XYZ file of C-alpha atoms in Angstrom:
729
model
C 74.389 92.277 135.004
C 74.960 90.122 131.939
C 78.643 88.859 131.987
C 81.139 89.602 129.193
C 82.430 86.882 126.770
C 86.081 86.443 127.130
C 88.343 88.648 124.924
C 91.319 86.945 123.069
C 93.782 89.775 122.160
C 97.557 90.341 122.629
C 96.698 92.329 125.956
C 94.037 90.140 127.085
C 96.089 89.104 130.014
C 96.506 92.409 131.268
C 95.715 92.525 134.928
C 92.616 94.404 136.122
C 93.569 94.185 139.779
C 91.785 97.765 140.935
C 89.547 96.598 143.746
C 85.596 96.758 143.270
C 86.089 96.796 139.342
C 83.504 93.886 138.620
C 85.724 91.163 138.480
C 84.624 87.871 139.354
C 86.965 85.037 139.331
C 88.303 84.881 135.787
C 85.427 86.781 134.391
C 85.212 90.284 133.646
C 81.735 91.960 133.378
C 80.784 94.912 131.599
C 80.388 97.264 134.230
C 83.803 96.261 135.417
C 85.271 96.930 132.025
C 83.772 100.365 131.810
C 84.441 101.112 135.413
C 88.059 100.447 134.758
C 88.216 102.908 131.677
C 88.348 100.347 129.054
C 91.423 99.011 127.133
C 92.907 102.547 126.668
C 93.066 103.369 130.312
C 94.253 99.787 131.137
C 97.128 99.995 128.358
C 98.008 103.437 129.764
C 98.081 102.342 133.203
C 100.065 99.380 132.484
C 102.499 101.204 130.370
C 103.107 103.776 133.042
C 103.454 101.042 135.607
C 106.038 99.363 133.673
C 107.760 102.515 132.977
C 107.804 103.455 136.637
C 109.157 100.013 137.697
C 112.577 100.848 135.701
C 115.527 102.357 136.988
C 116.525 105.838 135.634
C 118.871 104.777 133.152
C 116.523 101.869 131.893
C 113.499 104.627 131.628
C 115.778 106.688 129.456
C 116.607 103.643 127.574
C 112.830 102.657 127.331
C 112.049 106.548 126.037
C 114.664 105.856 123.376
C 113.379 102.353 122.479
C 109.666 103.644 122.145
C 110.724 106.780 120.186
C 112.512 104.245 118.023
C 109.464 102.100 117.614
C 107.042 104.777 116.849
C 106.877 106.186 112.976
C 106.487 109.665 112.882
C 103.538 110.624 110.728
C 103.447 113.811 108.241
C 100.121 115.111 108.460
C 98.799 111.571 109.532
C 98.769 109.389 112.735
C 102.151 108.206 114.212
C 102.222 104.514 113.811
C 104.220 101.533 115.180
C 107.575 101.041 113.678
C 109.338 97.482 113.540
C 113.070 97.539 113.848
C 115.805 94.988 114.333
C 117.892 93.984 117.765
C 120.811 95.326 115.631
C 119.577 98.841 115.754
C 119.945 98.731 119.576
C 123.210 98.679 121.851
C 123.490 95.095 123.034
C 123.771 95.748 126.777
C 122.103 94.262 129.800
C 120.038 97.393 130.519
C 118.567 97.185 126.913
C 117.695 93.448 127.371
C 116.406 93.872 130.883
C 113.959 96.804 129.098
C 112.922 94.660 126.517
C 112.093 91.698 128.803
C 109.885 93.963 131.191
C 108.241 95.364 128.266
C 107.363 92.428 126.630
C 106.251 90.799 130.037
C 103.667 93.641 130.146
C 102.560 93.078 126.492
C 103.609 96.444 125.583
C 106.175 95.241 122.780
C 106.588 92.250 121.038
C 109.996 90.273 120.587
C 110.149 88.145 117.385
C 113.050 86.411 115.481
C 115.472 89.277 116.432
C 112.700 92.337 115.428
C 110.977 94.563 118.024
C 107.753 96.307 117.885
C 105.147 97.887 119.806
C 102.397 95.387 120.234
C 99.472 97.775 119.228
C 98.864 101.306 117.933
C 97.045 101.755 120.450
C 99.704 102.439 122.923
C 100.889 105.356 121.035
C 97.580 106.977 121.137
C 96.787 105.943 124.689
C 99.868 106.401 126.492
C 100.109 110.239 127.604
C 103.929 110.025 128.416
C 104.777 108.727 125.027
C 102.569 111.139 123.461
C 104.338 113.988 125.330
C 107.602 112.436 124.166
C 106.335 112.399 120.471
C 105.249 116.027 120.704
C 108.073 117.395 122.601
C 110.583 118.054 119.728
C 109.374 116.337 116.344
C 111.859 118.229 114.427
C 114.971 116.645 116.604
C 113.047 112.988 116.583
C 112.872 113.439 112.615
C 116.467 114.168 112.368
C 117.339 111.360 114.880
C 115.192 109.004 112.568
C 117.354 110.419 109.528
C 120.576 109.660 111.246
C 119.173 106.212 112.208
C 118.355 105.385 108.843
C 121.653 106.943 107.316
C 123.425 104.504 109.745
C 121.661 101.520 108.843
C 122.441 102.427 105.153
C 126.335 102.814 106.103
C 126.363 99.717 107.668
C 124.408 97.842 104.863
C 127.037 99.213 102.092
C 129.813 97.890 104.476
C 130.616 101.493 105.914
C 131.098 102.995 102.480
C 132.915 106.629 103.061
C 130.415 108.154 100.488
C 127.389 107.309 102.645
C 128.598 109.623 105.632
C 127.539 112.798 106.347
C 128.694 115.937 105.354
C 128.284 119.646 105.461
C 125.075 120.748 106.997
C 123.541 117.497 107.491
C 126.683 116.949 109.633
C 126.439 119.563 111.570
C 122.841 119.036 112.271
C 123.590 115.463 113.443
C 126.373 116.703 115.534
C 124.096 119.348 117.045
C 121.755 116.422 118.062
C 124.479 114.461 119.356
C 125.664 117.184 121.604
C 122.181 117.742 123.061
C 120.931 114.091 123.302
C 123.883 112.026 122.947
C 122.707 109.427 125.301
C 119.952 108.479 122.975
C 122.142 107.650 120.107
C 123.186 104.254 119.827
C 126.993 103.239 119.583
C 126.442 102.607 115.750
C 125.041 105.686 115.254
C 127.965 107.524 117.381
C 130.288 105.458 115.147
C 128.704 106.854 112.093
C 128.920 110.338 113.306
C 132.616 109.993 114.308
C 133.222 108.623 110.864
C 131.343 111.209 109.276
C 133.395 113.772 111.453
C 136.375 112.141 110.516
C 135.738 111.748 107.048
C 134.820 115.491 106.706
C 138.004 116.631 108.682
C 140.002 114.439 106.293
C 138.343 115.968 103.432
C 138.963 119.534 104.972
C 142.551 118.778 105.057
C 142.565 117.539 101.716
C 140.847 120.738 100.504
C 143.118 122.851 102.354
C 145.914 121.083 100.829
C 144.337 121.363 97.334
C 143.855 124.790 98.153
C 147.215 125.416 99.141
C 148.543 123.702 96.111
C 146.145 125.434 93.789
C 146.982 128.833 95.545
C 150.592 127.961 94.876
C 149.913 126.831 91.485
C 147.881 130.069 90.830
C 150.940 132.144 92.156
C 153.108 129.970 90.125
C 151.151 130.519 86.960
C 150.657 134.121 87.730
C 154.281 134.611 88.023
C 154.534 132.796 84.926
C 151.990 134.848 82.963
C 153.662 138.305 84.434
C 156.920 137.245 83.274
C 155.354 135.860 79.782
C 153.385 139.303 79.607
C 156.277 141.411 80.424
C 158.519 139.316 77.959
C 155.798 139.877 75.425
C 155.145 143.534 76.254
C 159.113 143.899 75.919
C 159.142 141.935 72.808
C 155.841 144.194 71.437
C 157.723 147.347 72.517
C 160.810 146.107 70.952
C 158.928 145.355 67.836
C 156.819 148.554 68.335
C 159.620 150.701 68.717
C 161.607 148.916 65.678
C 158.319 149.891 63.504
C 158.083 153.313 64.921
C 161.927 153.949 64.035
C 161.250 152.416 60.434
C 158.216 154.605 59.913
C 159.871 157.700 60.976
C 162.598 156.760 58.707
C 160.445 156.147 55.767
C 158.347 159.323 56.795
C 161.111 161.514 56.890
C 162.477 160.193 53.391
C 159.047 160.731 51.994
C 158.997 164.277 53.400
C 162.471 164.675 51.925
C 161.374 163.508 48.459
C 158.123 165.925 48.772
C 160.346 168.652 49.689
C 162.216 167.836 46.226
C 159.262 167.781 44.024
C 157.241 170.555 45.617
C 158.268 173.269 43.141
C 157.528 171.008 40.228
C 154.698 169.279 41.441
C 153.002 170.784 44.453
C 149.925 168.411 44.357
C 152.216 165.208 44.709
C 154.513 166.954 47.487
C 151.285 167.704 49.608
C 150.305 163.919 49.108
C 153.589 162.437 50.018
C 153.506 164.710 53.173
C 150.215 163.728 54.146
C 151.119 160.024 53.840
C 154.117 160.722 55.719
C 152.344 162.463 58.622
C 149.774 159.543 58.721
C 152.876 157.245 58.908
C 154.825 159.044 61.540
C 153.579 162.401 62.982
C 156.730 163.577 64.401
C 157.661 167.288 64.668
C 159.595 167.791 61.384
C 157.384 165.544 59.261
C 154.466 168.030 60.691
C 156.309 170.919 59.826
C 156.984 169.572 56.468
C 153.152 168.888 55.954
C 152.169 172.302 57.016
C 154.734 173.936 54.444
C 153.021 171.622 51.913
C 149.802 173.129 52.719
C 150.873 176.362 52.825
C 150.998 176.290 49.157
C 147.727 175.832 47.454
C 146.636 172.055 46.003
C 147.290 171.911 42.153
C 145.656 169.085 40.481
C 147.494 167.048 37.721
C 146.374 166.169 34.189
C 147.852 162.916 33.875
C 148.260 161.115 30.419
C 150.747 162.977 28.569
C 154.082 161.379 28.305
C 156.039 164.259 27.451
C 156.272 168.207 28.167
C 152.949 170.072 27.655
C 154.151 172.990 26.031
C 150.611 174.902 25.206
C 147.158 175.098 26.448
C 144.233 176.828 25.578
C 140.586 177.349 27.357
C 137.595 177.606 25.330
C 136.223 181.251 25.374
C 132.806 179.796 26.730
C 132.438 176.356 28.774
C 134.963 174.254 31.029
C 136.898 172.897 28.069
C 140.754 172.927 28.161
C 143.020 171.879 25.436
C 146.667 170.810 26.126
C 149.212 169.972 23.481
C 152.593 168.069 24.315
C 155.763 166.921 22.505
C 154.319 163.470 23.104
C 152.440 164.081 19.942
C 148.951 164.241 21.262
C 146.417 166.856 21.955
C 143.941 166.018 24.837
C 140.633 167.825 25.883
C 139.369 168.089 29.295
C 136.471 168.991 31.322
C 137.695 171.492 33.957
C 134.364 172.371 35.331
C 135.795 170.882 38.893
C 139.224 172.016 38.962
C 140.052 169.339 41.660
C 138.531 166.448 39.564
C 139.351 167.406 35.961
C 138.013 164.627 33.036
C 139.747 163.660 30.074
C 137.371 164.018 27.196
C 139.232 163.038 24.063
C 142.793 162.144 22.925
C 143.965 163.827 19.407
C 146.956 161.835 17.879
C 149.335 163.625 15.647
C 152.207 162.672 13.421
C 154.528 165.618 14.748
C 155.561 166.937 18.148
C 152.851 169.807 19.137
C 153.784 173.312 19.511
C 150.691 175.210 19.939
C 147.098 175.035 20.445
C 144.273 177.713 20.412
C 140.508 177.717 20.449
C 138.268 179.945 18.113
C 134.763 180.379 16.981
C 133.320 180.239 20.450
C 135.133 177.119 21.403
C 133.573 174.967 18.224
C 137.075 174.872 16.338
C 140.360 174.077 17.773
C 143.590 174.878 15.738
C 146.933 172.821 16.395
C 150.488 173.855 15.425
C 152.855 170.883 15.196
C 156.389 170.854 13.455
C 155.358 170.777 10.220
C 151.646 171.601 9.980
C 148.801 173.523 11.187
C 145.630 171.628 11.600
C 141.918 172.607 12.216
C 139.623 170.420 14.197
C 135.893 170.590 14.773
C 135.396 170.301 18.790
C 131.535 171.451 18.738
C 131.513 167.481 20.414
C 134.697 167.797 22.543
C 134.320 164.062 23.016
C 134.429 163.234 19.461
C 136.677 165.873 17.994
C 136.878 165.613 13.971
C 139.893 167.064 11.525
C 138.384 169.687 9.228
C 141.834 170.657 7.511
C 145.623 171.624 7.122
C 146.684 174.759 6.355
C 148.523 174.621 2.969
C 151.630 176.311 1.871
C 153.759 176.287 5.119
C 156.881 177.812 4.127
C 158.705 177.216 7.297
C 157.891 175.330 10.389
C 155.122 176.376 12.396
C 155.784 177.426 15.973
C 152.792 178.994 17.519
C 149.256 179.876 16.398
C 146.386 182.269 17.750
C 142.630 182.388 16.863
C 140.651 185.731 16.880
C 137.069 186.262 16.715
C 135.719 186.596 13.063
C 137.508 183.633 11.562
C 141.127 184.537 11.349
C 144.311 182.776 12.482
C 147.787 184.026 13.061
C 150.663 181.720 13.007
C 154.303 182.283 13.913
C 157.197 180.326 12.432
C 160.725 179.762 12.611
C 161.756 182.134 9.678
C 160.785 184.977 11.989
C 157.646 185.679 10.498
C 153.928 185.429 11.362
C 151.049 184.879 8.732
C 147.528 185.460 8.835
C 144.819 183.222 7.397
C 141.082 183.723 6.473
C 139.355 180.224 8.159
C 135.514 181.530 7.803
C 135.126 178.341 6.263
C 137.287 176.224 8.380
C 137.451 173.687 5.561
C 138.665 175.931 3.033
C 141.312 178.125 4.782
C 143.466 180.870 2.618
C 146.302 183.131 3.369
C 145.329 186.621 3.917
C 148.583 188.863 4.109
C 151.860 188.978 3.025
C 154.538 187.901 5.671
C 154.563 190.081 8.937
C 158.542 189.918 8.939
C 160.864 191.785 11.439
C 162.138 189.438 14.200
C 165.542 188.196 13.565
C 164.901 184.768 15.201
C 161.821 182.361 15.560
C 158.629 183.775 16.376
C 158.018 182.285 19.816
C 154.343 183.549 20.483
C 151.469 185.529 18.530
C 148.585 187.316 20.429
C 145.507 188.781 19.615
C 144.052 191.586 21.526
C 140.675 191.261 22.798
C 139.000 193.324 20.227
C 141.062 191.553 17.544
C 142.525 194.788 16.293
C 145.849 194.315 17.326
C 148.431 191.465 16.844
C 151.443 190.896 19.245
C 154.397 188.710 17.871
C 157.267 187.729 20.048
C 160.589 186.750 19.066
C 164.558 187.827 19.710
C 164.223 190.164 22.308
C 161.476 192.453 20.850
C 157.617 192.439 20.871
C 156.096 193.794 17.960
C 152.486 195.298 17.795
C 150.649 195.320 14.469
C 147.441 196.999 13.534
C 145.525 194.037 11.822
C 142.222 195.928 11.595
C 142.123 194.771 8.081
C 144.002 191.476 8.426
C 144.668 191.664 4.801
C 146.969 194.766 5.128
C 148.415 194.812 8.623
C 150.550 197.667 9.812
C 153.409 197.729 12.305
C 152.459 199.908 15.190
C 155.374 199.544 17.679
C 158.206 197.589 18.589
C 158.600 197.184 22.346
C 162.020 196.802 23.502
C 163.711 196.526 26.787
C 164.373 192.940 27.253
C 167.756 191.469 27.480
C 166.960 187.946 26.123
C 164.516 186.293 23.742
C 160.978 187.317 24.390
C 158.734 184.164 25.000
C 155.175 185.076 25.230
C 152.858 188.122 25.180
C 149.459 189.019 26.618
C 146.893 191.646 26.360
C 144.789 193.099 29.282
C 141.071 192.787 28.918
C 140.989 196.513 27.920
C 143.435 196.102 25.528
C 145.387 199.015 27.031
C 148.248 197.002 28.481
C 150.740 194.304 27.222
C 152.640 192.091 29.397
C 155.588 190.174 28.141
C 157.887 187.347 29.488
C 161.692 186.698 28.609
C 164.417 184.389 28.819
C 165.921 187.274 30.968
C 163.908 185.826 33.648
C 161.615 189.032 34.069
C 158.210 190.085 32.902
C 157.502 193.422 31.676
C 153.950 195.455 31.693
C 153.703 198.175 29.013
C 151.258 200.785 28.687
C 150.200 200.820 25.125
C 147.313 203.003 25.087
C 149.153 205.611 22.766
C 150.540 203.063 20.222
C 147.736 203.001 18.011
C 148.743 205.278 14.928
C 151.999 205.563 13.121
C 154.745 204.713 15.693
C 153.733 207.032 18.685
C 156.203 207.434 21.384
C 155.282 205.870 24.570
C 154.787 208.238 27.684
C 156.578 205.868 30.030
C 158.914 202.813 30.341
C 157.499 199.466 31.353
C 157.203 198.218 34.733
C 159.815 195.380 35.387
C 158.525 192.247 37.472
C 161.556 190.288 39.204
C 161.656 187.551 41.110
C 161.322 184.483 38.904
C 164.404 181.789 39.193
C 164.233 180.745 35.609
C 162.885 181.901 32.066
C 159.722 183.284 31.955
C 157.850 181.364 29.706
C 154.282 182.896 29.878
C 152.040 185.612 30.993
C 148.334 185.669 31.325
C 145.831 188.359 32.588
C 142.795 187.690 34.875
C 139.365 188.270 32.880
C 138.781 191.214 35.135
C 142.353 192.575 34.404
C 143.025 193.020 37.917
C 145.787 190.301 38.106
C 148.735 189.193 36.298
C 150.178 185.922 36.069
C 153.714 185.110 34.933
C 155.319 181.811 34.933
C 158.998 180.898 35.196
C 160.372 178.321 37.537
C 157.493 179.811 40.016
C 154.204 181.265 39.196
C 153.753 184.974 40.844
C 150.583 186.530 40.956
C 150.644 190.358 40.364
C 148.334 193.080 41.641
C 147.435 195.692 39.015
C 145.505 197.902 40.717
C 148.209 200.496 39.713
C 149.512 199.021 36.424
C 152.566 201.301 36.258
C 153.587 199.803 39.828
C 152.285 196.134 39.928
C 152.949 194.488 43.519
C 153.332 190.845 43.817
C 150.196 189.335 45.424
C 151.257 185.738 45.840
C 153.337 183.082 44.597
C 152.721 179.187 43.855
C 155.845 176.998 43.599
C 156.641 175.440 40.154
C 155.338 176.677 36.756
C 156.826 175.974 33.099
C 155.421 176.872 29.552
C 151.921 178.314 28.934
C 149.276 179.449 31.561
C 145.640 180.529 31.088
C 142.672 181.670 32.946
C 139.325 179.663 32.734
C 136.810 182.583 31.424
C 135.141 182.931 34.928
C 138.574 183.721 36.376
C 138.278 180.688 38.999
C 141.044 178.306 37.856
C 144.478 178.442 36.442
C 145.788 176.316 33.880
C 149.767 176.073 33.521
C 151.029 173.068 31.419
C 149.579 170.237 33.134
C 148.525 171.754 36.305
C 145.124 172.904 37.271
C 145.071 175.614 40.360
C 141.310 176.426 41.845
C 142.139 180.133 42.610
C 139.602 180.026 45.449
C 142.032 178.146 47.353
C 144.564 180.621 46.922
C 144.616 184.038 48.995
C 146.067 186.881 46.904
C 147.360 190.425 47.544
C 148.969 191.499 50.719
C 149.299 194.547 52.614
C 152.761 196.313 52.721
C 152.745 196.719 56.361
C 151.265 195.333 59.796
C 147.522 194.469 59.447
C 145.723 196.319 62.491
C 142.125 195.580 62.178
C 139.748 192.738 60.518
C 135.998 192.841 59.866
C 133.435 190.296 58.272
C 130.483 191.964 56.828
C 127.087 190.659 58.352
C 126.746 187.701 55.664
C 130.141 186.648 56.203
C 131.436 186.646 52.534
C 133.202 189.728 52.648
C 136.233 190.617 54.515
C 137.765 194.147 55.136
C 141.137 194.503 56.729
C 143.176 197.859 57.735
C 147.000 198.140 57.841
C 149.802 200.528 58.413
C 150.438 201.038 54.900
C 147.555 203.587 55.251
C 145.092 201.523 53.121
C 142.077 199.312 53.870
C 141.302 196.085 51.467
C 138.283 194.240 50.751
C 138.329 190.682 49.944
C 135.826 188.080 48.909
C 136.143 184.925 51.300
C 136.530 181.589 48.838
C 136.222 178.111 49.211
C 134.346 178.008 52.336
C 137.001 180.010 54.193
C 139.670 178.409 52.397
C 141.275 181.632 50.915
C 140.879 185.353 50.153
C 140.361 186.964 46.785
C 141.429 190.452 46.322
C 138.321 192.885 45.291
C 139.696 196.411 45.999
C 142.123 198.699 47.869
C 140.696 202.151 49.869
C 143.092 204.724 49.405
C 142.930 208.000 50.966
C 144.433 207.942 54.538
C 147.697 209.560 55.039
C 148.715 207.661 57.956
C 148.049 204.155 59.586
C 144.493 202.642 59.529
C 143.572 201.766 62.967
C 140.218 200.258 62.436
C 137.373 198.976 59.951
C 133.692 198.334 60.462
C 130.720 197.196 58.488
C 127.294 198.554 59.078
C 124.497 196.279 60.197
C 123.079 195.764 56.631
C 126.726 195.476 55.361
C 126.435 198.254 52.883
C 128.811 200.901 54.585
C 132.238 200.504 55.779
C 134.244 203.066 57.800
C 137.940 203.238 58.200
C 139.495 205.090 61.015
C 143.062 206.433 60.685
C 145.785 208.059 62.910
C 145.622 210.914 60.343
C 142.491 212.027 62.530
C 139.773 211.131 60.046
C 137.019 208.461 59.617
C 136.229 207.708 56.053
C 132.780 206.585 55.287
C 132.650 204.101 51.929
C 129.647 202.589 50.266
C 130.529 198.869 49.425
C 127.531 198.094 47.630
C 129.758 196.983 45.204
C 132.958 195.504 46.918
C 134.689 195.922 43.612
C 134.245 199.615 43.120
C 133.943 201.076 46.831
C 132.811 204.590 46.703
C 133.791 207.403 49.331
C 130.793 209.097 50.765
C 132.182 211.238 53.433
C 135.024 212.254 55.556
C 134.568 212.657 59.526
C 136.923 214.513 61.264
C 136.400 214.256 64.926
C 139.259 217.151 65.799
C 140.505 215.121 68.721
C 143.795 213.782 67.623
C 144.383 210.162 66.115
C 141.283 208.042 65.662
C 141.691 204.619 67.264
C 138.589 203.014 66.077
C 134.877 203.109 65.062
C 131.582 201.037 65.549
C 127.991 201.022 64.596
C 125.032 200.853 66.791
C 122.562 198.176 66.372
C 120.235 200.076 63.932
C 123.401 201.297 61.924
C 122.365 204.753 62.117
C 124.845 205.772 65.174
C 128.487 205.521 64.684
C 130.711 205.595 67.790
C 134.264 207.322 67.205
C 136.768 206.779 69.675
C 139.762 209.499 69.289
C 142.725 210.325 71.026
C 140.985 212.563 73.408
C 137.305 211.964 73.168
C 134.612 209.717 72.123
C 131.912 211.080 69.785
C 128.441 209.742 68.065
C 127.641 210.697 64.551
C 124.561 210.116 62.529
C 124.994 208.487 59.641
C 121.368 208.090 58.659
C 122.462 209.724 55.369
C 125.773 208.570 54.710
C 126.819 211.467 52.418
C 125.901 214.086 54.873
C 126.572 212.739 58.329
C 126.002 214.820 61.506
C 127.235 214.841 65.366
């Protein structure tokens, strides 16, 4: 066998002492080397022999030493690690272990450093491999602790380099499990970390306690401040509420004072007061204000509006005032009147009247009567002035056909031909007879009769031939000056108002001809708190309005016995209806009559029923009548249409047929009356049902409208109303 050359390496002096391993003197043969297991086996054998030669304490130190001298690979092989002697505890056992391992060429000691002689020891020694794979996570944790301890020592034991939190908890768990393998420096590091964390925890607890105390104090202060602020706010709010209540009550009191003269202003004041302070008494005042229909004001005049006139066609209103102006308005929307023009005059105005279909306007002032072209109401133009005014004008009225009547302070009225408005001429001699100032002149709708008022009388004149007027009648009865007169649309009735605070309704159907005697005395209308300045008929003649401190509405279904149908607070000087009857103008106020419910039953209302369309309402009452009403203003008000008479006792029930054309009324007189209400202003009785079982309590239609169920005192019956004029059981 060929001898092997001498190997020069750090572990070349490792003894090959196994017998029969091909050693000859100082020479090692290849066969001997291979038989001995090579270097790896020799290193493992040497390391194991050196380890076993140590005492148990030293063996534990040797294990710790080798683990410290190994750099753990992360996905790579473990390698040797060079450490300083300072990393190890300076005790005799440690020195003995180092000397023993150095003699066996397993570690190298050099200038205060220690390292494994060759990485082959790490790979070839099974015991070391076992130590390294036994718990690598713990080894890594220990290595981090070692590095942290070294850094701490290098930084002069800076407290900021100590462990805290989770890292300290993991390191303490390592120390509890393998405390013997930690060096004294590492234990000092952990002790310092534990003490630092404990100190910090104490400081944190102290800060927490202080913070809680501070928070508690701040909370108390906030509560105190909030309470004080709340009390201050409450006090302020209470003061504001008391102030608002006082202001609201004052506004409500002011509204109550002006309600009669200016209901619209009163309503606005009450609404503002309620929004400011919704107290019970203010709410009551508000409800009281809205019990009165809202009236719009015509603003602009600076003195009393003493006369008004509505154009016969259209929506133009003229107002005359003592402020020496005439103003023209568009009142198409009664709630939002629009001023069209202002006509200035040199004297106070007394009266105003439209003529020629609303194209010409006549104005009477203290000294003159003028005619104006108002075909374009936004640009009125003066036409002429009536000549030869022997006394001051007090009133003016226009009739179709180009005739004007004027009243004067000398107790006379005069007639003028104004067919050519630019060239008027006097027609008749003076219409005399009044002992004082003529307070008004009024033409009948057909223009054949003229009424003049003054002193305590109203004089009726036949002016069929305006050049030759004839006195028809003198209406006497008022006890003080008569202020105004108005003809009904059919010309058969005259209403008058007076300073005696009454209005009267006169039947003049028999007054034409030479002074015929009237068959009945006038109806006297009471209830005004002041002078009755004006009277006016509605366009359909069913309602009369009298104005005197308050505005009273009278139902003229029976002209000989008018019934008060409604009251609106306030009212002075002249009143006039619009041509469509929807608006009432009174001095400087406008009232939308669709907001006003007129007419009432004289006793308890027992039943109500709407027609299928919801625009017609029927009511029954203990007064023995039923009434039909038009629902206006989207349900805001009721307008009377007709009264159904015939029952002799209480009317218990009303009911419409499904098509709304038939109305039945049931009464305690034992009858059911069937009415055709196709024209609700003129209902027609078609038949009377007599169940014959005592008082009738109610009736109702079937779904098809042909069957009527009647509930009487002792029975219930069905009637066939296929033919309402010929019903059958």
